mmCIF file of C-alpha atoms in Angstrom:
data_model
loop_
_atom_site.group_PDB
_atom_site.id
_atom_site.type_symbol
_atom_site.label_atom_id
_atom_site.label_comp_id
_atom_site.label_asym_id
_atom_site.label_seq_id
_atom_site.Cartn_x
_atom_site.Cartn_y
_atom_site.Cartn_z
ATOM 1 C CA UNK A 1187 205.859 194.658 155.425
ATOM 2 C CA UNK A 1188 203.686 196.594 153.391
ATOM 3 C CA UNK A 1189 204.588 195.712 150.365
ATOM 4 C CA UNK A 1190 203.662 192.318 150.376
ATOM 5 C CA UNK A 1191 200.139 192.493 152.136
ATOM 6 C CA UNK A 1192 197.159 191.103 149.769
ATOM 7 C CA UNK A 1193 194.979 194.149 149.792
ATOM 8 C CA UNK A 1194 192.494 192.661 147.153
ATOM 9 C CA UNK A 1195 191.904 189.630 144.716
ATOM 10 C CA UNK A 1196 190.010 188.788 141.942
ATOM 11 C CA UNK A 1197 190.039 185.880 139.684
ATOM 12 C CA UNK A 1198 190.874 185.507 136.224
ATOM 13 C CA UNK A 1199 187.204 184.702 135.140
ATOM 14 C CA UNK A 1200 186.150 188.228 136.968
ATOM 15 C CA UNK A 1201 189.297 189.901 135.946
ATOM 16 C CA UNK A 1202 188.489 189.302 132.466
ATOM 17 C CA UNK A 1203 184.772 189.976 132.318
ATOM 18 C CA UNK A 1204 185.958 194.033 133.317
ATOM 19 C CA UNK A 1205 187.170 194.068 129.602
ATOM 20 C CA UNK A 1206 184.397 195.495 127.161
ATOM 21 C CA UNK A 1207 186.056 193.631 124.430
ATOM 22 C CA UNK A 1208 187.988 189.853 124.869
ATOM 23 C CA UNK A 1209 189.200 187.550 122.390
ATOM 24 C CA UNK A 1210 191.738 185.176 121.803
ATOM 25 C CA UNK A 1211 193.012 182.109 120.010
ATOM 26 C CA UNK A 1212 194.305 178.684 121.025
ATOM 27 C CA UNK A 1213 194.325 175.528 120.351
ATOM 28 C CA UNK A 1214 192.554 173.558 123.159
ATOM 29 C CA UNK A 1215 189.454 175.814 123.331
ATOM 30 C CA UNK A 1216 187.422 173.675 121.860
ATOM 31 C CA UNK A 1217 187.271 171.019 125.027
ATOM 32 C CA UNK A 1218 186.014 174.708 127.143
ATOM 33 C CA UNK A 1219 183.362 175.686 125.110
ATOM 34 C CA UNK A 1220 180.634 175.425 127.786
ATOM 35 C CA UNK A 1221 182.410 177.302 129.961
ATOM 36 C CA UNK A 1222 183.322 180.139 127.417
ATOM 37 C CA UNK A 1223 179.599 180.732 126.373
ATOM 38 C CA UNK A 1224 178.308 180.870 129.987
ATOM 39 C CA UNK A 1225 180.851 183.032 131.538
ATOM 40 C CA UNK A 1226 182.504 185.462 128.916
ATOM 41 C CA UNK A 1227 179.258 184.846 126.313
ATOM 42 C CA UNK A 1228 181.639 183.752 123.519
ATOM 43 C CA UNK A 1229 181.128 181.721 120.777
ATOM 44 C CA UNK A 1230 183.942 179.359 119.952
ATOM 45 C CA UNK A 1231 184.688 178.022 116.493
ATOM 46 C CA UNK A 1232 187.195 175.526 115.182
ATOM 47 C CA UNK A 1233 189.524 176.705 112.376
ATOM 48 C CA UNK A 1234 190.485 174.070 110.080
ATOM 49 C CA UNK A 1235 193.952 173.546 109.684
ATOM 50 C CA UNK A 1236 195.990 174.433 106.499
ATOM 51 C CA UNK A 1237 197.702 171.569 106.204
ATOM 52 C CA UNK A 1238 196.019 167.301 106.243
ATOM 53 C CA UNK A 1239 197.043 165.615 109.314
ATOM 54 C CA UNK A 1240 200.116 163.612 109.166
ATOM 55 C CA UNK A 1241 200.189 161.824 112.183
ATOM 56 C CA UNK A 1242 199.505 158.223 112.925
ATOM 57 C CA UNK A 1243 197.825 157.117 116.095
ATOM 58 C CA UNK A 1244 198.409 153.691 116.838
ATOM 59 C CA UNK A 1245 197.141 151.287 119.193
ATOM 60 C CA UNK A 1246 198.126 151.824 123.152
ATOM 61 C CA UNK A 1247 200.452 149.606 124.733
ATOM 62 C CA UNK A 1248 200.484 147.769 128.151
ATOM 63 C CA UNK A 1249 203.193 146.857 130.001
ATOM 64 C CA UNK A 1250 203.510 144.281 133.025
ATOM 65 C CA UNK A 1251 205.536 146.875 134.804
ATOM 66 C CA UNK A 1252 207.014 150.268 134.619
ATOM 67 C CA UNK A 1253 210.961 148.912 133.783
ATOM 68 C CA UNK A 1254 209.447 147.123 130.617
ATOM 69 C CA UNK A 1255 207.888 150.707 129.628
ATOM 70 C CA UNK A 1256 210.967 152.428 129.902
ATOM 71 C CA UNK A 1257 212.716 149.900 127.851
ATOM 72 C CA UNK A 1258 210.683 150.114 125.074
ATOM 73 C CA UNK A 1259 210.698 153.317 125.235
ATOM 74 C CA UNK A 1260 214.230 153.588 124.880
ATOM 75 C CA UNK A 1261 214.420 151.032 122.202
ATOM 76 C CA UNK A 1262 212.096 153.434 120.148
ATOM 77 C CA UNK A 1263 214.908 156.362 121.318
ATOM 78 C CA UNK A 1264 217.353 154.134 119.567
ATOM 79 C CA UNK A 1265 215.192 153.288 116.517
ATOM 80 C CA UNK A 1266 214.931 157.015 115.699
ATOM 81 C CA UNK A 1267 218.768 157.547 117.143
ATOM 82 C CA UNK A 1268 219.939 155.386 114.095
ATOM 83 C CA UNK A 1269 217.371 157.584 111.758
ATOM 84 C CA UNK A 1270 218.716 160.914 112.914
ATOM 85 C CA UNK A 1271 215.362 161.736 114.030
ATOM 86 C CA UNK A 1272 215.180 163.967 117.214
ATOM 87 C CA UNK A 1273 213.608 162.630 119.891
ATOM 88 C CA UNK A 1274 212.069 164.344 122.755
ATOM 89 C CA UNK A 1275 210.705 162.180 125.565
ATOM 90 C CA UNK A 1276 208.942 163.703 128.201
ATOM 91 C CA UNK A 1277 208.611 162.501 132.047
ATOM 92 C CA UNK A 1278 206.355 163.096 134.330
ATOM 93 C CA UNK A 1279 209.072 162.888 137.494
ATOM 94 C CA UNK A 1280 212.989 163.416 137.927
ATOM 95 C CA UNK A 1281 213.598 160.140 138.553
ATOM 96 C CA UNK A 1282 211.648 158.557 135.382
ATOM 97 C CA UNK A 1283 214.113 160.936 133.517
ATOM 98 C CA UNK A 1284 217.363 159.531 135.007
ATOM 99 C CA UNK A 1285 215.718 155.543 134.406
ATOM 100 C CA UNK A 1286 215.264 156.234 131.214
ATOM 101 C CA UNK A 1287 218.717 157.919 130.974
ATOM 102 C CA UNK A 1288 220.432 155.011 132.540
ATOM 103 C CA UNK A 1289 218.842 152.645 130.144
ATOM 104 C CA UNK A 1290 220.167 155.029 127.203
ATOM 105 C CA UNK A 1291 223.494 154.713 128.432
ATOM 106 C CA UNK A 1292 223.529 151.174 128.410
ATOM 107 C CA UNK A 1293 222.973 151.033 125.021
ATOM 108 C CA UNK A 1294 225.235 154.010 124.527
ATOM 109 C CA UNK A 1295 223.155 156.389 123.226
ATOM 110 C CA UNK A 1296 224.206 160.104 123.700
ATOM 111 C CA UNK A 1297 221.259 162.059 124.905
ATOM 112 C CA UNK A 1298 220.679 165.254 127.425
ATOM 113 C CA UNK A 1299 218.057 165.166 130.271
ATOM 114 C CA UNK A 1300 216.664 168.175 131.381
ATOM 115 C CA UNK A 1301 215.089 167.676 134.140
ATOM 116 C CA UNK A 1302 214.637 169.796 137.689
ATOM 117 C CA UNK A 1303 218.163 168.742 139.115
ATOM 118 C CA UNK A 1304 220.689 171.608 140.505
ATOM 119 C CA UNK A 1305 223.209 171.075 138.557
ATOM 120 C CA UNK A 1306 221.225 171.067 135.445
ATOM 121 C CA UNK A 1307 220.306 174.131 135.980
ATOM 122 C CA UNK A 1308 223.196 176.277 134.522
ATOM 123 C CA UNK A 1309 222.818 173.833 131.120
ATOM 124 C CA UNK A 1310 219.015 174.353 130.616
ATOM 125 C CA UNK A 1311 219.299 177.051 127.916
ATOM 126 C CA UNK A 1312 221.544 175.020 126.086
ATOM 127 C CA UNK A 1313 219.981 171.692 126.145
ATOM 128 C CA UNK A 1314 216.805 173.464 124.920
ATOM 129 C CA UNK A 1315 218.507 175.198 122.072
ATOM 130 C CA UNK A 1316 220.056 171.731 121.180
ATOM 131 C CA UNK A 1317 216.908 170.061 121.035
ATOM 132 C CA UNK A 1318 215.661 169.258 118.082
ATOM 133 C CA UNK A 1319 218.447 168.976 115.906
ATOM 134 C CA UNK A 1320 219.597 165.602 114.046
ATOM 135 C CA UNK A 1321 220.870 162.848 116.128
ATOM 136 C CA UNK A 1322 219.472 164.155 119.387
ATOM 137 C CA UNK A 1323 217.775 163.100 122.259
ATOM 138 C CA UNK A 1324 216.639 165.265 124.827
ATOM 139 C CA UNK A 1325 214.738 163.626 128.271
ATOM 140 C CA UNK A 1326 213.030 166.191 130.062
ATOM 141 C CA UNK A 1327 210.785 166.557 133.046
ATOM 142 C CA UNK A 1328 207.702 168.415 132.329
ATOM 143 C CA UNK A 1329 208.702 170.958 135.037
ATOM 144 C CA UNK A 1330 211.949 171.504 133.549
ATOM 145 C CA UNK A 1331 213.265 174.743 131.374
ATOM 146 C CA UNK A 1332 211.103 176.877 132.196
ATOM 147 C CA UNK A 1333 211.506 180.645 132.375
ATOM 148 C CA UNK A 1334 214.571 179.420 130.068
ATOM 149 C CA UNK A 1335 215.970 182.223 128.280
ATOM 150 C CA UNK A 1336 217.560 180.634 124.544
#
């Protein structure tokens, strides 16, 4: 079928060098500088943000096995549950989202998961578009919602 025969490639790095004039701004540049200057022959520089940092970056914590992880992890859920706060937990798998989901609804806390299962599917939009709000929780996959339209 001709219309899906490869006739010819190029990569993005080659693709982009065709350009006479590239830019562009992100926020994780900084960690490709090397690779900017030596490639595209761009300078990077870091802007400084308008606003002090408010986060607080505490110490890690180790657990003597996954199940104790996902407990605490839920108990913070809770903790910012009875604040109001949303919470957004993200997973790296379907079935850390449904652990952590289970252990929710043991302590009967309403949440959504959003996570790569079929029958999620048709209630991806609106679990995105819910997320964020007060009182929720939303558990999701780091695969899922996207290409979501809200």
């Amino acid at each position: 079928q001709p219309e899906t025969q490869t006739i010819a490639s190029i990569t993005y790095q080659n693709f982009f060098t065709r350009y006479s004039k590239i830019s562009g701004m992100t926020g994780t540049a900084e960690s490709s500088q090397k690779e900017f200057k030596s490639i595209y022959g761009l300078e990077t520089i870091v802007l400084p943000t308008a606003k002090s940092l408010q986060r607080q970056d505490l110490p890690d914590r180790v657990y003597n096995n996954e199940f104790s992880k996902w407990k605490s992890v839920a108990a913070e859920c809770v903790l910012n549950y009875q604040k109001g706060r949303p919470v957004l937990v993200g997973t790296t798998s379907v079935k850390n989202s449904e652990i952590l989901s289970e252990i929710l609804m043991k302590f009967q806390i309403p949440h959504k998961v959003l996570n790569a299962r079929p029958e999620n599917i048709k209630r991806e939009a609106e679990i995105v578009a819910q997320a964020g709000r007060l009182y929720s929780i939303t558990i999701a996959t780091n695969m899922a919602g996207r290409g979501t339209d809200i």
